[in-house]
Coordinates of C-alpha atoms in Angstrom, one line a residue:
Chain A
X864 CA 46.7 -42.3 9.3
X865 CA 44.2 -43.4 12.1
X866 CA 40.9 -43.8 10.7
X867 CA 37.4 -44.5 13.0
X868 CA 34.3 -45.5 10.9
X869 CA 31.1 -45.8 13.1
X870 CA 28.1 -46.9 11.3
X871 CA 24.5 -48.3 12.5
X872 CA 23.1 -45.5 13.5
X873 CA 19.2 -43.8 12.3
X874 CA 15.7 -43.9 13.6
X875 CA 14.4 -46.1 16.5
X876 CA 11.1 -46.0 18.6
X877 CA 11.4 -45.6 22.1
X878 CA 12.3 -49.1 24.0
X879 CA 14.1 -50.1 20.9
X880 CA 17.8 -51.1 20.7
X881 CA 20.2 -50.4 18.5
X882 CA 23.5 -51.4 17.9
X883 CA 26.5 -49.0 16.6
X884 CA 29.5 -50.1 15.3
X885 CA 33.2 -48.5 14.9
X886 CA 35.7 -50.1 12.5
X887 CA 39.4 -48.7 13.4
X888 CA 42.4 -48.9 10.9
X889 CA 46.0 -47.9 10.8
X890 CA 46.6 -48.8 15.0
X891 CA 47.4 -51.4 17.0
X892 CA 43.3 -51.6 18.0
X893 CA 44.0 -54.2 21.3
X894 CA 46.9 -51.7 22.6
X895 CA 44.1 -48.7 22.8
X896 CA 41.4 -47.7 25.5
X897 CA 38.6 -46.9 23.2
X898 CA 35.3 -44.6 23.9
X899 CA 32.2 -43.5 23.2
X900 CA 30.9 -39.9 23.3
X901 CA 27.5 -38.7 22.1
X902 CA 26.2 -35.1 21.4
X903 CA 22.4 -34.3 21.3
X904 CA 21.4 -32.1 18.6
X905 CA 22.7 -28.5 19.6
X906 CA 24.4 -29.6 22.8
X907 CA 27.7 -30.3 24.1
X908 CA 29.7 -33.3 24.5
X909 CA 28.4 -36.1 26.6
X910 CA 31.5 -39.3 27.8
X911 CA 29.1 -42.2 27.4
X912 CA 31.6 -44.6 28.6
X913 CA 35.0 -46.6 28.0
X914 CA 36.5 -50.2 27.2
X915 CA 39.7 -50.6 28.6
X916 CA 42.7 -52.6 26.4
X917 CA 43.6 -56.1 26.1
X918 CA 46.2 -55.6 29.2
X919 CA 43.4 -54.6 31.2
X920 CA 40.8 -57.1 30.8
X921 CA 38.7 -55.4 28.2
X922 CA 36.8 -53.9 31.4
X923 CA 34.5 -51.2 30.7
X924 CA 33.5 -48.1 32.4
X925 CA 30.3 -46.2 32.0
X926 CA 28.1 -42.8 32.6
X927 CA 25.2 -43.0 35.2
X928 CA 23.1 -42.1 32.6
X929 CA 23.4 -45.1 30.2
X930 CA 24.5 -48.0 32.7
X931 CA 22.4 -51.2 32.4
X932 CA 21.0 -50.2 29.0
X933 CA 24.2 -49.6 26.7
X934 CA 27.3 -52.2 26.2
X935 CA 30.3 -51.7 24.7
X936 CA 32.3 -54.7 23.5
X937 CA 35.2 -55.2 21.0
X938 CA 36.1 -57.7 18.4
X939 CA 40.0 -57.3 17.9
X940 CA 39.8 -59.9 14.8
X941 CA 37.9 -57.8 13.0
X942 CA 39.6 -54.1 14.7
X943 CA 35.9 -53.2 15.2
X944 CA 34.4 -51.4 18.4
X945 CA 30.7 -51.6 19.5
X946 CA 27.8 -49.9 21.5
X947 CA 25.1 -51.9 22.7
X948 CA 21.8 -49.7 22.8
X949 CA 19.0 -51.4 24.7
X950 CA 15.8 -49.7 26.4
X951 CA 16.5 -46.6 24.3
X952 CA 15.1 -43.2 25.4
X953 CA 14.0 -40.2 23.5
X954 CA 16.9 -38.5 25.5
X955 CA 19.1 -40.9 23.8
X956 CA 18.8 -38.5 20.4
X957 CA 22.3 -37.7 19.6
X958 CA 25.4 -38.2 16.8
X959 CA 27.4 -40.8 18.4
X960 CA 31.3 -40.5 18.2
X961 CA 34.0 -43.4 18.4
X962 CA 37.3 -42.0 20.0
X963 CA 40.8 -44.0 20.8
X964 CA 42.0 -43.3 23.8
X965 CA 45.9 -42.9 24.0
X966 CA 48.3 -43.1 27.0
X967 CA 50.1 -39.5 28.2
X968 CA 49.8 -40.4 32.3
X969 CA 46.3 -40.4 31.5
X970 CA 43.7 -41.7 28.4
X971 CA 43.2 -38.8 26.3
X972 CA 40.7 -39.3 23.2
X973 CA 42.8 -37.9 20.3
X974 CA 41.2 -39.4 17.2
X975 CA 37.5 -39.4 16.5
X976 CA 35.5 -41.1 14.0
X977 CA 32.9 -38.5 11.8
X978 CA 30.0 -39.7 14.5
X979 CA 26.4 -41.9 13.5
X980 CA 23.3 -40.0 14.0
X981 CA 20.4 -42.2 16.5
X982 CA 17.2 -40.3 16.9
X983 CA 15.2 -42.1 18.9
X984 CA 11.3 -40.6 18.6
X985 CA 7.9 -42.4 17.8
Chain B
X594 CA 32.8 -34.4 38.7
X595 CA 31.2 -31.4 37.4
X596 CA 33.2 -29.0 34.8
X597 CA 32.0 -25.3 34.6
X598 CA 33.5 -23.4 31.6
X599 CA 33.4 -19.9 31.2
X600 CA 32.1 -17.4 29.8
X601 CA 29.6 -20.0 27.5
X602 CA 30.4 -17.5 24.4
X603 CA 32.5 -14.7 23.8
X604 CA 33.2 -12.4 20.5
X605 CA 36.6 -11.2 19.5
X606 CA 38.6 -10.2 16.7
X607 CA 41.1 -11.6 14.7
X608 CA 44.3 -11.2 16.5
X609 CA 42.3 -10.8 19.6
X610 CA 44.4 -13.2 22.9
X611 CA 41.7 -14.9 24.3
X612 CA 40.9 -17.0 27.7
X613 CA 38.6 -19.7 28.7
X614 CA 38.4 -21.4 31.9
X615 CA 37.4 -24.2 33.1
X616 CA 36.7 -25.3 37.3
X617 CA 36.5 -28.8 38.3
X618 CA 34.1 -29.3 41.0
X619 CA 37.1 -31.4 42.6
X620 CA 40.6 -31.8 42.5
X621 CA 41.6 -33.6 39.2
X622 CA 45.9 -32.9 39.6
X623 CA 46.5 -31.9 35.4
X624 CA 44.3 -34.8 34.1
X625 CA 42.9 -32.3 32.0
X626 CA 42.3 -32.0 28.3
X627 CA 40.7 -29.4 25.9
X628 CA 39.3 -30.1 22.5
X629 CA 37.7 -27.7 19.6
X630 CA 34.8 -28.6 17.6
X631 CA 33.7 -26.5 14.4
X632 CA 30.0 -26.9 13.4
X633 CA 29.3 -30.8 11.9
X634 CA 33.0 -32.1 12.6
X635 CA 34.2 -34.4 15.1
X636 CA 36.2 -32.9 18.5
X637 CA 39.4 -32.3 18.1
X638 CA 42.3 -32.7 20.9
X639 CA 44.0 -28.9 21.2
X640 CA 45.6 -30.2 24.8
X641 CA 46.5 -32.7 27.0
X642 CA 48.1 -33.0 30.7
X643 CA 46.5 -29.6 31.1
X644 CA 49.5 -27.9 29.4
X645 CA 51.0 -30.2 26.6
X646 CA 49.9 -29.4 23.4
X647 CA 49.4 -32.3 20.6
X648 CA 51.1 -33.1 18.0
X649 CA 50.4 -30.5 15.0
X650 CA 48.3 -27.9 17.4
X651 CA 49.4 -24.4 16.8
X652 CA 51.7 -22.9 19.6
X653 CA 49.5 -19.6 19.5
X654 CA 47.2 -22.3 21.9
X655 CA 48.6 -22.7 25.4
X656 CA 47.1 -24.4 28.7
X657 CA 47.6 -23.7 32.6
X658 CA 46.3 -25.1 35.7
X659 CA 46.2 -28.0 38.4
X660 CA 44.1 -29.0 41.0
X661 CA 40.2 -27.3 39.8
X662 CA 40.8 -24.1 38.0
X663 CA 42.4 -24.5 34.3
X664 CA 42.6 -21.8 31.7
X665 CA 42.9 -22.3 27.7
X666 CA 44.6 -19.4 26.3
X667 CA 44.8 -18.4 22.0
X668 CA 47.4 -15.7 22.1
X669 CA 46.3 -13.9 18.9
X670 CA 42.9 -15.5 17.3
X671 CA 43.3 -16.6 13.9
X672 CA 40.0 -17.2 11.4
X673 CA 40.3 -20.9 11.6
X674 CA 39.9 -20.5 15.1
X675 CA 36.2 -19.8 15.7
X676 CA 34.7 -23.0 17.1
X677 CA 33.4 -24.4 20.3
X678 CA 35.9 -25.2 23.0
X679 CA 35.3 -28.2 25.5
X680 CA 37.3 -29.2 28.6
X681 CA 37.2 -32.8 29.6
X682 CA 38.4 -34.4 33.2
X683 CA 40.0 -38.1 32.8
X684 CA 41.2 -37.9 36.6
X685 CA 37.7 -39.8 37.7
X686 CA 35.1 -42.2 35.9
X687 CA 32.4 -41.2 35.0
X688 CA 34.9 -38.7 32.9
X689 CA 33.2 -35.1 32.1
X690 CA 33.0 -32.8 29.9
X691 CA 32.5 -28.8 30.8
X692 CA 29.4 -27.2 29.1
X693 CA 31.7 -25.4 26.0
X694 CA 32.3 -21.8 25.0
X695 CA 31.5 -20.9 21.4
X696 CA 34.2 -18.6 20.1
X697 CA 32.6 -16.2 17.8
X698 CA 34.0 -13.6 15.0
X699 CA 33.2 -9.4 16.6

């Protein structure tokens, strides 16, 4: 069975960084797109942005509203999946969620870690 | 490309068939998927393709649409089924998700 494991997340003052980290079992981890999706407390769900496969250069995608302060990277020896957190904002508050993304004509994010919690406050 | 679900909530019964749609603010062809989230759990992929149904989703869940107006439809509304609904657009980076509609019990 797929399994996503993010850890790293808890409390940060505003500026800090953080880094998350999503360990992946059970799949071929350089064959997948992976993402990362965050949801403030009470809200919806929020894309934060994408790594691509091995095939594709590892190139990464993001949302407006992170680009230049998060960075997501990937370590296939150790099948583990990262999020770079610089600059961080109180807005930043949220449970962070690790998804693979797998190939239907599309990337569709069909398994999801249990998400790391980041509050960001002073 | 913005996602507008609606209606935001809705109440119905057990057995009740319900609808939720979802308009793209653009055309996104059927790069369309819908996930359901219950209270402290992770998304979960209902749909995918805007009308293909994964692996181990219950057939009483169907999709429709192409283009910018998609519908997710539960034919008869089981317990288990009360949870937040999400569409999500993978046709354009930055990909978007609509704004949910909480499916509660009448």
């Amino acid at each position: 069975e797929v399994q996503l494991v993010e850890s790293g997340g808890g409390l940060v003052q505003p500026g800090g960084s953080l880094r998350l980290s999503c360990a992946a079992s059970e799949f071929t981890f350089n064959d997948h797109y992976m993402d990362w999706v965050r949801q403030a407390p009470g809200k919806g769900l929020e894309w934060v942005g994408r790594t691509r496969n091995k095939a594709n250069g590892y190139t990464t995608e993001y949302a407006a509203s992170v680009k230049g302060r998060f960075t997501i990277s990937r370590d296939e020896s150790k099948n583990s999946l990262y999020l770079q957190m610089n600059s961080l904002k109180t807005e930043d508050t949220a449970v962070y969620f690790c998804a693979r993304a797998w190939y239907s004509g599309a990337y569709y994010s069909d398994y999801w870690g249990q998400g790391t919690l980041v509050t960001v406050s002073s | 490309i913005q996602l507008t679900q609606s209606p935001s909530s809705l109440s119905a019964s057990v057995g009740d068939r319900v609808t939720i749609t979802c308009r793209a603010s653009q055309g996104i062809s059927n790069y369309l998927a819908w996930y359901q989230q219950k209270p402290g759990k992770a998304p979960k992929l209902l749909m995918y393709a805007a009308s293909n149904l994964q692996i181990g989703v219950p057939s009483r869940f169907s999709g429709s649409g192409s283009g910018t107006d998609f519908t997710l439809t539960i034919s008869s509304l089981q317990p288990e089924d009360f949870a937040t609904y999400y569409c999500q657009q993978v046709n354009t980076y930055p990909l978007t998700f609509g704004g949910g509609t909480k499916v509660e019990i009448k």
